[in-house]
Coordinates of C-alpha atoms and ligand atoms in Angstrom, one line a residue:
M21 CA -75.5 -143.7 77.2
I22 CA -76.4 -147.5 77.1
D23 CA -80.4 -148.2 78.2
H24 CA -81.1 -150.0 81.5
S25 CA -82.7 -153.3 79.5
T26 CA -79.8 -153.4 77.6
I27 CA -77.0 -153.4 80.5
E28 CA -79.3 -156.0 82.3
R29 CA -79.1 -158.2 78.8
I30 CA -75.6 -158.0 79.2
F31 CA -75.5 -159.0 82.6
D32 CA -77.4 -162.0 82.3
A33 CA -75.8 -162.9 79.5
A34 CA -72.0 -162.9 80.8
Q35 CA -71.5 -165.8 82.4
I36 CA -68.7 -165.2 85.4
T37 CA -67.4 -168.0 84.4
E38 CA -67.4 -168.0 80.8
V39 CA -65.8 -164.2 80.8
V40 CA -63.3 -164.9 83.2
Q41 CA -62.1 -168.3 81.5
E42 CA -61.4 -166.2 77.6
F43 CA -58.5 -164.9 80.4
V44 CA -58.2 -167.5 83.0
S45 CA -57.9 -171.3 82.9
L46 CA -60.5 -172.6 85.7
K47 CA -60.3 -175.8 87.7
K48 CA -64.1 -177.1 89.6
R49 CA -63.6 -176.8 93.0
G50 CA -66.9 -178.1 94.6
V51 CA -69.5 -175.7 93.3
N52 CA -66.4 -172.6 92.8
Y53 CA -64.1 -172.4 90.2
L54 CA -60.4 -171.9 90.9
G55 CA -57.2 -170.4 89.4
L56 CA -54.1 -168.1 88.9
C57 CA -55.2 -164.4 89.8
P58 CA -54.8 -162.5 86.6
F59 CA -54.2 -159.6 88.9
H60 CA -51.1 -160.3 90.9
N61 CA -48.6 -162.5 90.7
E62 CA -49.1 -165.9 92.5
K63 CA -48.2 -169.6 92.4
T64 CA -50.6 -171.3 94.4
P65 CA -54.5 -170.1 93.0
S66 CA -56.6 -168.2 95.1
F67 CA -58.6 -166.6 92.6
T68 CA -62.0 -168.5 93.4
V69 CA -65.2 -167.5 90.6
S70 CA -68.4 -168.6 92.3
P71 CA -70.5 -169.1 89.4
A72 CA -73.9 -169.2 91.7
K73 CA -73.6 -165.2 93.0
G74 CA -71.5 -164.4 89.4
I75 CA -68.8 -163.0 91.2
F76 CA -65.2 -163.7 90.9
K77 CA -62.9 -163.0 93.9
C78 CA -59.0 -163.5 94.7
F79 CA -58.0 -163.7 98.9
G80 CA -54.4 -162.8 97.1
C81 CA -54.7 -159.5 96.2
G82 CA -58.5 -158.2 97.2
K83 CA -59.8 -158.1 94.1
G84 CA -63.2 -158.9 93.6
G85 CA -66.5 -157.9 91.6
N86 CA -68.7 -159.0 88.5
S87 CA -68.0 -159.6 84.9
V88 CA -67.8 -156.4 84.1
N89 CA -65.7 -155.5 86.7
F90 CA -63.6 -158.3 85.2
I91 CA -63.7 -157.1 82.1
M92 CA -62.9 -153.5 83.4
E93 CA -59.9 -154.5 85.3
H94 CA -59.0 -157.2 83.3
E95 CA -58.5 -154.8 80.2
H96 CA -58.6 -151.3 81.3
L97 CA -62.1 -150.1 80.2
S98 CA -64.8 -147.7 81.8
Y99 CA -68.2 -149.4 82.8
P100 CA -69.6 -148.4 79.5
E101 CA -66.7 -149.9 77.7
A102 CA -66.5 -152.9 79.3
L103 CA -70.8 -153.3 78.5
K104 CA -69.7 -152.5 75.0
W105 CA -67.4 -155.1 75.1
L106 CA -69.5 -157.2 76.7
A107 CA -72.8 -156.8 74.6
K108 CA -70.3 -157.4 71.4
K109 CA -69.1 -161.1 72.7
Y110 CA -72.2 -162.3 73.2
H111 CA -73.7 -160.3 69.6
I112 CA -75.7 -158.1 71.7
E113 CA -77.3 -155.2 70.2
F114 CA -77.6 -151.8 72.3
E115 CA -79.3 -148.7 71.4
E116 CA -78.0 -145.8 73.4
K117 CA -79.9 -144.3 75.8
E118 CA -80.8 -140.4 74.9
A119 CA -78.3 -138.3 77.1
S120 CA -79.2 -134.9 79.1
A121 CA -78.4 -131.9 77.1
E122 CA -75.9 -131.3 79.5
E123 CA -74.5 -134.5 79.7
I124 CA -74.6 -134.1 75.5
Q125 CA -72.3 -131.5 75.3
K126 CA -69.6 -132.5 77.9
Q127 CA -69.9 -135.7 75.5
N128 CA -69.4 -133.8 73.0
E129 CA -66.9 -131.2 74.3
R130 CA -64.5 -133.6 75.1
E131 CA -64.5 -135.7 72.0
S132 CA -64.4 -132.0 69.6
I133 CA -60.8 -131.5 71.8
L134 CA -60.0 -135.2 71.4
V135 CA -60.7 -134.4 67.6
V136 CA -58.6 -131.5 67.3
T137 CA -56.2 -133.3 69.5
Q138 CA -55.8 -136.4 67.5
Y139 CA -55.5 -133.9 63.9
A140 CA -52.8 -131.8 65.5
T141 CA -50.7 -134.9 66.6
R142 CA -51.1 -136.0 63.0
E143 CA -49.9 -132.3 62.0
F144 CA -46.9 -132.3 64.0
T145 CA -45.1 -135.6 62.9
E146 CA -45.7 -134.6 59.1
N147 CA -44.0 -131.2 60.3
L148 CA -41.1 -133.3 62.2
F149 CA -40.7 -136.1 59.1
N150 CA -41.8 -134.0 56.2
G151 CA -41.2 -130.4 56.9
R152 CA -38.5 -128.1 55.9
E153 CA -38.6 -126.6 59.2
G154 CA -38.8 -129.9 60.8
I155 CA -36.2 -131.6 59.5
A156 CA -33.8 -128.9 60.0
L157 CA -34.6 -128.6 63.6
G158 CA -36.6 -130.9 64.7
M159 CA -35.1 -134.0 63.8
S160 CA -31.5 -133.1 63.9
Y161 CA -32.5 -132.6 67.2
F162 CA -34.3 -136.6 67.7
R163 CA -30.8 -137.7 65.4
E164 CA -28.0 -135.7 67.4
R165 CA -29.3 -138.5 70.4
G166 CA -29.8 -141.2 68.4
F167 CA -33.1 -142.0 68.3
R168 CA -34.3 -143.9 65.2
D169 CA -37.8 -143.9 64.0
A170 CA -39.5 -146.9 65.1
V171 CA -39.5 -144.9 68.7
L172 CA -39.8 -141.4 67.4
H173 CA -42.8 -142.7 65.8
K174 CA -43.9 -145.5 68.7
F175 CA -44.3 -141.9 70.6
E176 CA -46.0 -139.8 67.9
V177 CA -43.8 -137.4 68.2
G178 CA -43.7 -134.3 66.5
Y179 CA -42.4 -130.7 66.3
C180 CA -44.9 -127.1 65.9
N181 CA -43.5 -124.6 63.5
E182 CA -42.0 -121.6 64.9
K183 CA -44.5 -119.2 63.2
R184 CA -46.6 -118.1 66.0
D185 CA -49.7 -118.9 64.2
D186 CA -48.9 -121.6 62.2
F187 CA -50.9 -124.5 63.3
T188 CA -54.0 -122.3 64.3
Q189 CA -54.3 -120.8 60.9
K190 CA -53.8 -124.5 60.0
A191 CA -55.9 -125.9 62.0
L192 CA -59.2 -123.1 61.5
G193 CA -58.2 -123.3 57.6
A194 CA -59.4 -127.4 58.1
G195 CA -62.1 -126.4 59.7
Y196 CA -61.5 -126.8 63.3
K197 CA -63.6 -123.8 65.6
K198 CA -61.7 -121.6 67.6
E199 CA -63.6 -123.0 70.2
Y200 CA -62.1 -126.3 70.8
L201 CA -58.6 -125.2 69.8
V202 CA -58.9 -123.2 72.6
Q203 CA -60.2 -125.9 74.7
S204 CA -57.7 -128.3 73.4
G205 CA -55.0 -125.7 75.0
L206 CA -53.0 -125.9 71.7
T207 CA -54.4 -122.1 71.1
I208 CA -54.5 -119.0 73.1
D209 CA -56.6 -116.4 72.4
K210 CA -55.7 -113.1 73.2
E211 CA -58.1 -110.1 72.4
N212 CA -59.1 -112.3 69.2
Y213 CA -55.3 -112.4 68.2
V214 CA -54.6 -116.4 68.1
F215 CA -51.7 -117.7 68.0
D216 CA -49.6 -121.0 68.9
R217 CA -49.2 -122.4 72.8
F218 CA -46.2 -124.5 71.5
A219 CA -45.0 -122.7 68.2
G220 CA -41.5 -124.2 67.8
R221 CA -41.0 -126.6 69.8
I222 CA -40.4 -130.5 69.9
M223 CA -44.0 -132.2 70.6
F224 CA -44.6 -135.0 73.2
P225 CA -48.2 -136.2 72.8
I226 CA -49.3 -137.4 76.3
H227 CA -51.3 -140.6 75.6
S228 CA -54.5 -142.1 77.6
L229 CA -54.2 -145.3 79.0
S230 CA -55.8 -146.3 75.8
G231 CA -54.0 -144.7 73.4
Q232 CA -56.2 -141.2 72.7
V233 CA -54.1 -138.0 73.0
L234 CA -54.9 -135.7 75.3
G235 CA -52.6 -133.3 75.9
F236 CA -49.0 -132.1 74.7
G237 CA -45.0 -131.4 76.6
G238 CA -43.2 -129.2 74.4
R239 CA -39.4 -128.9 74.6
I240 CA -38.0 -125.7 73.2
I241 CA -35.2 -126.1 70.4
K242 CA -33.6 -123.1 70.0
K243 CA -31.8 -120.8 73.1
D244 CA -33.9 -118.4 73.7
P245 CA -33.5 -117.0 77.7
H246 CA -37.5 -115.6 78.1
A247 CA -38.6 -119.0 77.3
A248 CA -39.3 -122.1 79.4
K249 CA -37.3 -124.9 78.3
Y250 CA -40.8 -127.1 78.6
V251 CA -44.3 -125.8 78.5
N252 CA -47.1 -128.3 78.8
T253 CA -51.4 -128.5 78.3
P254 CA -52.6 -126.4 80.9
E255 CA -55.7 -128.5 82.7
T256 CA -58.7 -129.1 80.2
E257 CA -61.5 -130.5 79.7
I258 CA -59.5 -134.0 78.7
Y259 CA -56.2 -133.3 80.2
H260 CA -55.5 -133.7 84.0
K261 CA -51.9 -133.3 85.1
S262 CA -52.4 -135.1 87.8
R263 CA -54.4 -138.5 86.5
I264 CA -51.8 -139.4 83.8
V265 CA -48.2 -140.6 83.6
Y266 CA -45.9 -140.0 80.8
G267 CA -45.7 -143.3 78.4
I268 CA -48.2 -145.9 80.1
F269 CA -50.2 -146.7 76.8
Q270 CA -46.7 -147.7 74.9
A271 CA -45.2 -149.4 78.4
R272 CA -48.7 -150.8 79.9
Q273 CA -47.9 -154.4 78.2
A274 CA -44.7 -153.9 79.3
I275 CA -45.2 -153.3 82.8
L276 CA -47.6 -156.5 83.1
H277 CA -45.4 -158.7 81.2
A278 CA -42.3 -157.2 84.0
D279 CA -44.3 -157.0 86.8
R280 CA -42.1 -153.6 87.7
C281 CA -42.6 -150.1 86.4
Y282 CA -39.3 -148.0 86.2
L283 CA -40.1 -144.2 86.5
V284 CA -37.8 -141.6 85.5
E285 CA -38.5 -137.8 85.0
G286 CA -38.6 -136.9 81.3
Y287 CA -40.0 -137.2 78.0
T288 CA -36.8 -138.0 76.2
D289 CA -36.0 -140.7 79.6
V290 CA -38.7 -142.4 78.5
L291 CA -37.7 -142.7 74.9
S292 CA -34.2 -143.6 75.4
M293 CA -35.1 -146.5 77.7
H294 CA -37.4 -147.7 74.8
E295 CA -34.3 -147.3 72.5
A296 CA -32.9 -149.5 75.1
G297 CA -35.3 -151.8 75.0
I298 CA -36.3 -151.4 78.2
E299 CA -40.0 -150.6 77.8
N300 CA -41.8 -150.7 81.0
V301 CA -41.1 -147.0 81.7
V302 CA -43.0 -144.4 82.3
A303 CA -41.8 -140.4 83.3
S304 CA -43.9 -138.0 86.1
S305 CA -42.9 -135.4 83.8
G306 CA -40.9 -133.5 87.3
T307 CA -42.9 -133.3 89.5
A308 CA -43.9 -135.5 92.8
L309 CA -46.7 -138.1 92.0
T310 CA -49.8 -138.0 93.1
Q311 CA -52.0 -140.7 94.5
E312 CA -53.7 -141.3 91.1
Q313 CA -50.8 -141.7 89.0
I314 CA -49.5 -143.8 91.4
R315 CA -52.9 -146.1 91.7
L316 CA -52.5 -145.6 87.6
I317 CA -49.4 -147.2 87.6
K318 CA -51.1 -150.0 90.7
R319 CA -53.0 -151.5 88.3
F320 CA -50.3 -152.7 86.2
T321 CA -47.8 -153.7 89.3
P322 CA -46.8 -153.0 92.8
N323 CA -43.5 -152.6 91.8
I324 CA -41.9 -149.4 90.9
T325 CA -38.2 -148.4 90.6
M326 CA -37.0 -145.0 90.5
L327 CA -34.2 -144.1 88.5
Y328 CA -32.5 -141.3 89.8
D329 CA -29.1 -139.4 88.5
G330 CA -26.1 -139.5 91.1
D331 CA -26.4 -135.6 91.8
F332 CA -26.7 -135.6 95.8
A333 CA -29.0 -132.6 96.2
G334 CA -31.3 -133.4 93.0
V335 CA -31.5 -137.3 94.9
K336 CA -32.5 -135.5 98.3
A337 CA -34.9 -133.7 97.0
S338 CA -36.3 -136.0 95.2
L339 CA -36.7 -138.4 98.5
R340 CA -39.0 -135.7 99.5
G341 CA -42.7 -136.7 98.2
T342 CA -42.0 -140.5 97.4
D343 CA -43.5 -141.5 101.0
M344 CA -46.9 -141.1 99.2
V345 CA -46.1 -144.3 97.1
L346 CA -45.4 -145.8 99.5
E347 CA -48.1 -145.4 101.7
E348 CA -50.1 -146.5 99.1
G349 CA -48.9 -149.9 99.2
M350 CA -46.2 -149.4 96.8
N351 CA -42.8 -151.9 96.6
V352 CA -40.5 -149.0 95.9
R353 CA -36.4 -149.4 94.7
I354 CA -33.9 -147.0 93.7
V355 CA -31.3 -147.1 91.0
L356 CA -29.1 -144.4 91.1
L357 CA -27.0 -143.3 88.2
P358 CA -24.0 -142.5 88.0
D359 CA -23.1 -139.0 89.1
G360 CA -24.7 -136.1 86.2
E361 CA -25.5 -138.7 84.3
D362 CA -29.9 -139.2 83.0
P363 CA -31.4 -142.5 81.8
D364 CA -31.1 -141.0 78.5
S365 CA -27.2 -140.1 78.0
Y366 CA -26.4 -142.7 80.0
S367 CA -28.1 -145.1 78.5
K368 CA -26.1 -144.0 74.9
K369 CA -22.8 -143.9 76.8
I370 CA -23.3 -147.9 77.2
S371 CA -24.8 -151.2 75.6
N372 CA -28.4 -151.9 75.8
E373 CA -27.3 -154.9 77.4
E374 CA -24.9 -152.9 80.4
F375 CA -27.4 -150.4 80.6
S376 CA -30.1 -152.9 81.6
K377 CA -27.7 -154.8 84.0
Y378 CA -26.8 -151.8 85.0
L379 CA -30.3 -151.2 86.7
T380 CA -30.5 -154.7 88.0
D381 CA -27.0 -154.5 89.8
N382 CA -27.6 -151.1 91.4
E383 CA -31.1 -151.8 92.9
T384 CA -31.5 -150.8 96.4
D385 CA -34.8 -150.8 98.5
F386 CA -35.9 -147.4 99.2
I387 CA -35.8 -147.3 102.8
K388 CA -32.5 -149.0 102.6
F389 CA -31.1 -146.5 99.9
K390 CA -33.4 -143.7 102.2
T391 CA -31.4 -144.3 105.3
S392 CA -27.9 -144.9 103.8
I393 CA -27.6 -141.5 102.1
L394 CA -29.2 -139.4 105.0
L395 CA -26.5 -141.3 107.1
K396 CA -24.1 -140.1 105.1
E397 CA -25.1 -136.9 105.5
A398 CA -25.9 -136.7 108.7
K399 CA -22.2 -138.4 109.8
S400 CA -21.8 -137.6 113.0
D401 CA -24.0 -134.8 114.4
P402 CA -26.5 -135.5 116.7
V403 CA -29.1 -132.8 115.7
T404 CA -28.9 -133.9 112.2
R405 CA -29.0 -137.5 112.9
A406 CA -32.0 -137.3 115.1
N407 CA -34.1 -135.6 112.3
L408 CA -32.9 -138.3 110.0
V409 CA -33.9 -140.9 112.4
R410 CA -37.4 -138.9 112.2
D411 CA -37.5 -139.3 108.6
I412 CA -37.1 -142.7 108.1
V413 CA -39.6 -143.4 111.1
H414 CA -42.0 -141.6 108.8
S415 CA -41.4 -143.2 105.8
I416 CA -41.8 -146.4 107.5
A417 CA -44.8 -145.4 109.4
V418 CA -47.0 -144.7 106.2
I419 CA -46.5 -148.4 104.9
P420 CA -49.8 -150.1 105.5
D421 CA -48.6 -153.3 105.4
Q422 CA -47.6 -154.5 108.8
I423 CA -45.2 -157.4 107.9
S424 CA -43.2 -155.1 106.0
R425 CA -43.1 -152.4 108.7
T426 CA -41.4 -155.1 110.6
I427 CA -38.6 -155.9 108.1
Y428 CA -37.9 -152.3 107.5
I429 CA -38.2 -151.7 111.2
K430 CA -35.3 -154.8 111.3
E431 CA -33.3 -153.5 108.7
C432 CA -33.2 -149.9 109.8
S433 CA -31.9 -150.5 113.6
S434 CA -29.0 -152.5 112.0
Q435 CA -28.2 -149.9 109.6
L436 CA -28.9 -147.0 112.0
N437 CA -27.4 -148.8 115.0
M438 CA -30.1 -148.5 117.2
P439 CA -32.2 -151.2 119.3
E440 CA -35.3 -152.4 117.3
E441 CA -37.8 -151.9 120.8
V442 CA -36.4 -147.3 120.0
I443 CA -37.6 -147.5 115.8
L444 CA -40.8 -149.7 116.5
D445 CA -41.8 -147.6 119.1
E446 CA -41.3 -144.1 117.2
V447 CA -43.1 -145.8 114.2
M448 CA -46.4 -146.9 116.7
K449 CA -46.2 -143.3 118.5
L450 CA -46.6 -141.5 115.0
R451 CA -49.8 -143.9 113.6
K452 CA -51.3 -143.6 116.5
Q453 CA -51.5 -139.4 115.9
Q454 CA -54.8 -138.8 115.0
S455 CA -53.3 -135.9 112.2
F456 CA -51.1 -138.3 110.7
R457 CA -54.2 -141.0 110.2
D458 CA -56.0 -138.4 108.9
R459 CA -53.6 -137.6 106.6
N460 CA -52.9 -141.4 105.8
A461 CA -56.3 -143.1 105.8
F462 CA -56.7 -145.8 103.3
P463 CA -60.6 -146.0 103.8
V464 CA -60.8 -148.7 100.6
Q465 CA -58.4 -150.9 102.4
E466 CA -59.7 -150.9 105.8
S467 CA -62.7 -151.7 104.8
V468 CA -61.4 -155.0 103.8
V469 CA -61.3 -155.9 107.2
P470 CA -63.9 -157.9 108.6
S471 CA -65.7 -156.1 111.2
W472 CA -66.1 -158.6 113.9
Q473 CA -62.3 -159.8 114.1
P474 CA -60.8 -156.7 115.1
V475 CA -63.2 -155.1 117.6
K476 CA -59.9 -155.2 120.1
E477 CA -58.1 -153.4 118.6
E478 CA -60.3 -151.1 116.9
K479 CA -60.4 -149.6 120.0
K480 CA -57.1 -148.3 119.3
K481 CA -58.4 -146.3 115.9
P482 CA -60.3 -143.3 116.1
F483 CA -63.5 -144.1 116.3
T484 CA -65.6 -143.8 113.6
T485 CA -69.1 -145.2 113.1
F486 CA -67.8 -146.5 109.7
Y487 CA -67.3 -150.6 111.2
S488 CA -70.8 -150.9 112.7
E489 CA -72.6 -148.7 109.2
R490 CA -70.9 -151.8 106.9
E491 CA -72.0 -154.2 108.9
I492 CA -75.5 -153.4 109.0
I493 CA -75.4 -152.4 105.4
R494 CA -73.7 -156.8 105.4
L495 CA -76.3 -157.7 107.1
L496 CA -79.1 -156.1 104.9
V497 CA -77.2 -157.2 101.8
R498 CA -76.5 -161.1 102.9
Y499 CA -79.8 -162.0 104.7
G500 CA -82.2 -159.1 104.7
G501 CA -85.2 -161.2 103.4
E502 CA -85.0 -164.0 105.8
I503 CA -87.3 -163.8 108.6
I504 CA -86.5 -163.0 112.2
E505 CA -89.5 -163.1 113.9
R506 CA -93.4 -164.6 113.2
V507 CA -96.3 -163.7 116.1
A508 CA -99.6 -164.7 115.4
D509 CA -102.4 -163.0 116.1
K510 CA -104.2 -164.3 119.3
E511 CA -107.9 -164.6 117.5
S512 CA -107.4 -164.2 114.1
G513 CA -104.5 -166.3 114.1
I514 CA -102.8 -164.3 110.8
E515 CA -99.3 -164.2 110.9
T516 CA -96.9 -161.3 110.8
V517 CA -93.6 -162.0 110.0
T518 CA -90.4 -159.7 110.5
T519 CA -87.4 -159.6 108.0
V520 CA -84.2 -158.6 109.0
A521 CA -84.7 -155.9 106.6
D522 CA -88.5 -155.0 107.5
Y523 CA -86.3 -154.7 111.4
I524 CA -83.4 -153.0 110.5
V525 CA -85.2 -150.3 108.1
A526 CA -88.1 -149.4 110.8
Q527 CA -85.4 -149.4 113.3
I528 CA -82.8 -147.0 111.3
T529 CA -86.0 -144.7 110.0
D530 CA -87.4 -144.4 113.2
D531 CA -84.5 -142.9 114.7
E532 CA -83.7 -141.0 112.2
L533 CA -80.5 -142.0 112.0
D534 CA -78.3 -141.5 108.5
F535 CA -74.9 -143.4 107.3
D536 CA -71.9 -141.2 107.1
E537 CA -70.4 -143.3 104.6
P538 CA -71.6 -142.3 100.6
V539 CA -71.5 -145.9 99.8
F540 CA -74.1 -147.2 102.4
S541 CA -75.8 -144.6 102.5
S542 CA -76.9 -144.7 99.0
M543 CA -77.5 -148.5 99.9
F544 CA -79.3 -148.4 102.2
S545 CA -81.8 -145.6 100.9
E546 CA -82.3 -148.5 97.9
I547 CA -82.8 -151.5 100.4
K548 CA -85.3 -148.7 102.3
F549 CA -86.8 -147.9 98.8
H550 CA -87.6 -151.6 98.2
N551 CA -88.7 -152.3 101.3
Q552 CA -91.1 -150.2 101.6
Q553 CA -92.8 -151.4 98.5
G554 CA -92.3 -154.8 100.3
L555 CA -89.3 -156.5 98.1
A556 CA -87.0 -158.4 99.9
P557 CA -82.7 -156.5 99.5
N558 CA -81.4 -159.0 96.8
D559 CA -77.3 -159.7 96.2
R560 CA -77.8 -159.7 92.5
Q561 CA -78.7 -156.0 92.3
F562 CA -75.7 -155.1 94.1
I563 CA -73.4 -156.9 92.6
N564 CA -74.3 -155.8 89.5
H565 CA -75.1 -152.1 90.2
P566 CA -73.4 -149.3 87.7
D567 CA -71.7 -147.5 90.5
P568 CA -68.7 -149.8 90.9
A569 CA -68.0 -148.2 94.3
I570 CA -71.0 -150.6 95.3
S571 CA -70.3 -153.5 93.2
S572 CA -66.9 -153.9 95.2
I573 CA -68.1 -153.1 98.7
T574 CA -70.8 -155.9 98.5
V575 CA -68.2 -158.5 96.6
D576 CA -66.8 -158.1 99.9
L577 CA -69.6 -158.3 102.0
L578 CA -70.3 -161.0 100.4
T579 CA -66.8 -163.0 100.3
E580 CA -65.9 -162.5 103.6
K581 CA -64.6 -165.5 105.2
Y582 CA -66.3 -164.7 108.4
Q583 CA -70.0 -166.6 108.8
L584 CA -72.6 -166.4 111.3
S585 CA -71.6 -169.8 112.5
T586 CA -68.3 -169.3 113.4
I587 CA -68.2 -165.6 114.4
W588 CA -71.0 -166.8 117.5
K589 CA -69.2 -170.4 118.2
E590 CA -66.7 -168.0 119.8
K591 CA -69.3 -166.5 121.5
G592 CA -70.9 -168.8 123.6
T593 CA -73.3 -171.6 122.9
W594 CA -76.5 -170.1 124.4
V595 CA -78.3 -169.3 120.6
E596 CA -79.4 -172.9 119.5
T597 CA -81.1 -172.3 116.2
E598 CA -79.9 -170.6 113.0
D599 CA -82.5 -168.3 113.5
M600 CA -82.2 -167.1 116.9
K601 CA -78.3 -166.4 116.6
L602 CA -79.7 -164.2 113.7
K603 CA -82.1 -162.5 115.3
I604 CA -79.2 -161.9 118.3
I605 CA -76.7 -160.8 115.5
V606 CA -79.4 -158.7 114.3
T607 CA -80.6 -156.8 117.2
D608 CA -77.6 -156.4 118.6
T609 CA -76.0 -154.8 115.1
V610 CA -78.4 -152.5 115.4
L611 CA -77.7 -151.1 118.7
K612 CA -74.1 -150.8 118.2
F613 CA -75.1 -149.5 115.7
K614 CA -77.1 -146.9 117.5
G615 CA -74.2 -146.3 120.2
D616 CA -71.8 -145.6 117.9
K617 CA -73.9 -142.7 116.0
I618 CA -75.0 -141.5 120.0
K619 CA -71.0 -141.5 120.4
T620 CA -70.5 -139.1 117.2
M621 CA -73.1 -136.9 118.7
Q622 CA -71.8 -136.6 121.7
R623 CA -68.8 -135.6 120.3
D624 CA -70.1 -133.4 118.1
L625 CA -72.0 -131.9 121.4
Q626 CA -68.6 -131.5 123.2
K627 CA -67.2 -129.0 120.7
A628 CA -70.8 -126.9 120.7
I629 CA -70.1 -127.0 124.4
L630 CA -66.6 -125.6 124.4
E631 CA -67.3 -123.1 122.0
A632 CA -70.4 -122.2 123.8
A633 CA -68.7 -121.4 126.7
D634 CA -69.9 -118.1 127.5
N635 CA -73.5 -118.5 126.5
Q636 CA -74.3 -120.6 130.5
E637 CA -78.0 -121.0 129.1
L638 CA -76.4 -122.7 126.0
T639 CA -74.3 -124.3 128.1
E640 CA -76.5 -125.9 130.4
Q641 CA -79.0 -127.2 127.0
L642 CA -75.8 -129.0 125.0
L643 CA -75.1 -130.2 129.2
E644 CA -78.1 -131.5 129.4
K645 CA -78.6 -133.1 126.3
Y646 CA -74.9 -134.8 126.4
K647 CA -76.1 -136.3 129.4
M648 CA -79.2 -137.7 128.3
M649 CA -76.9 -139.0 125.5
T650 CA -74.8 -140.9 128.2
T651 CA -78.0 -142.3 129.5
L652 CA -79.0 -143.8 126.5
Q653 CA -75.7 -145.3 126.4
K654 CA -75.7 -146.7 129.0
E655 CA -78.8 -148.8 128.6
I656 CA -77.6 -149.5 124.6
S657 CA -74.5 -151.2 127.1
T658 CA -76.5 -152.8 129.2
R659 CA -78.3 -154.2 126.6
L660 CA -75.8 -155.7 124.6
G661 CA -73.9 -156.9 128.1
D662 CA -71.0 -158.7 127.5
R663 CA -71.7 -160.6 123.8
I664 CA -70.4 -157.0 121.8
V665 CA -66.9 -155.3 123.2
L666 CA -68.5 -151.2 122.5
Ligands
ZN26 ZN1 -55.4 -161.5 92.6

């Protein structure tokens, strides 16, 4: 762990423009700098750097943050890794702070397992390339399939000897502890008899983004009806199947470069594609993608192309679960390989050029593909056809981007020969359903929506206090230190000033209200803590916050296009001075926040009343409370008047 004062020194040294300029060419525009965003493809620059605030923000893709966030995002590093990267650049020597005993133990455990997997990778490649058994069994498997050494080395494939405890005994002999061999998943410990999980298998190491081996996939070579064809490392301290995709380490540069990621099923499919010169490819290892895996790919590109073999039943099965990729806002395309072929077999039948060309020529948009394949199946059966429509409508409805949805609705209407309005209607119906929205919530994306703009639209959404909480925090971060009231004591003449932070903190603390959103809740307690010590909140404290959730939301809050003046211009002309505006906005926002909190409390009460139906006394108490809140709610509405739509 890096100690706090070093982190501060790093932040102080790391000038945002300087850091960004290592990777992006910037031009000065007024007080800011402008360049082409390194995180998405663009022709006109929308990537802005503010040296004054020490932040970057892309108005194209929404990415933003401080200099550490930039390095994290650009170099795909973790927070401490990015700090170390910057420390090196600015020649800052740092001491690592002493971690707690528990942290050290966890850290040691992870590191010890990593050391074991690294050792195992070396052993397995040694077996494959130089061991008698490995050459006879493992290497001949790869040779028969035409793999060259270069690709095998690139993926560090290996072989685990057949003798049941060969690897484990060797590792123990080399001084590796049994404890970590077992924790790495390589060794199985059964009543003190230890043996290899992967005996007699070809080994495919699964690399992290930075190239460390987290786990393995092992494919059996000999025909054995009792053994599974593939065995994988179980969940360990370092290997979490749902968070990693096979091949991402070897593919990351190529994915960035091509702005596209191919998704295949198996380890050998990935290797074959590399063999055919296509390197932007990862494998899901046979299961449907998880949200974490999709987001991992999305860090490099929003475009994903899935390769399926031509077997109809297989394709239909794999269509399920693909909606999740759409939900993440990815552009999904499909390539169907000829019947019975997988990427491995097909890429070997034809030349590399032909294979590349096949992929480009046969790419279809996912929704179009799904429609046509289901349409083929449905033919004229009305029941199947109805199901088909429902299925496709669902796929369209999960897409977060409204423009994309509209385009798909148009296309499907012509493909299905059905009026656009009917499909649109179905999509809207689905999106309105509470259960649908719970399942398909996009809290992160929606948080980018400015809170004052969509007031009218918001009424349709399920009720949440998210927006009013966000607005409170926005005011605190942006204007916390501004004075909204000065009162002079008539006799002494001493002036008392109230800042935005003073007012909001007091209002919320006195009513014992809290924030539902964890990130806002922790920001508020920090502000409150500072306020009680007489300090005004400052945006730098949050921009450079070690919690990335806090720093990123702060950048969003600070870079919103909505300024006080523009909001208020539309609302009327009765406010004259900036100070007065601020005061009204702050008091109104606090009122709206309270109103929203009451609304959620009332919702909870409604539930309680229903549940207490048998208990008359309790019911009456609850009803009383409910009515009191309704009165409060009315008061708030009156005070807010027509300035804000509640
Ligand atoms: Zn961008």
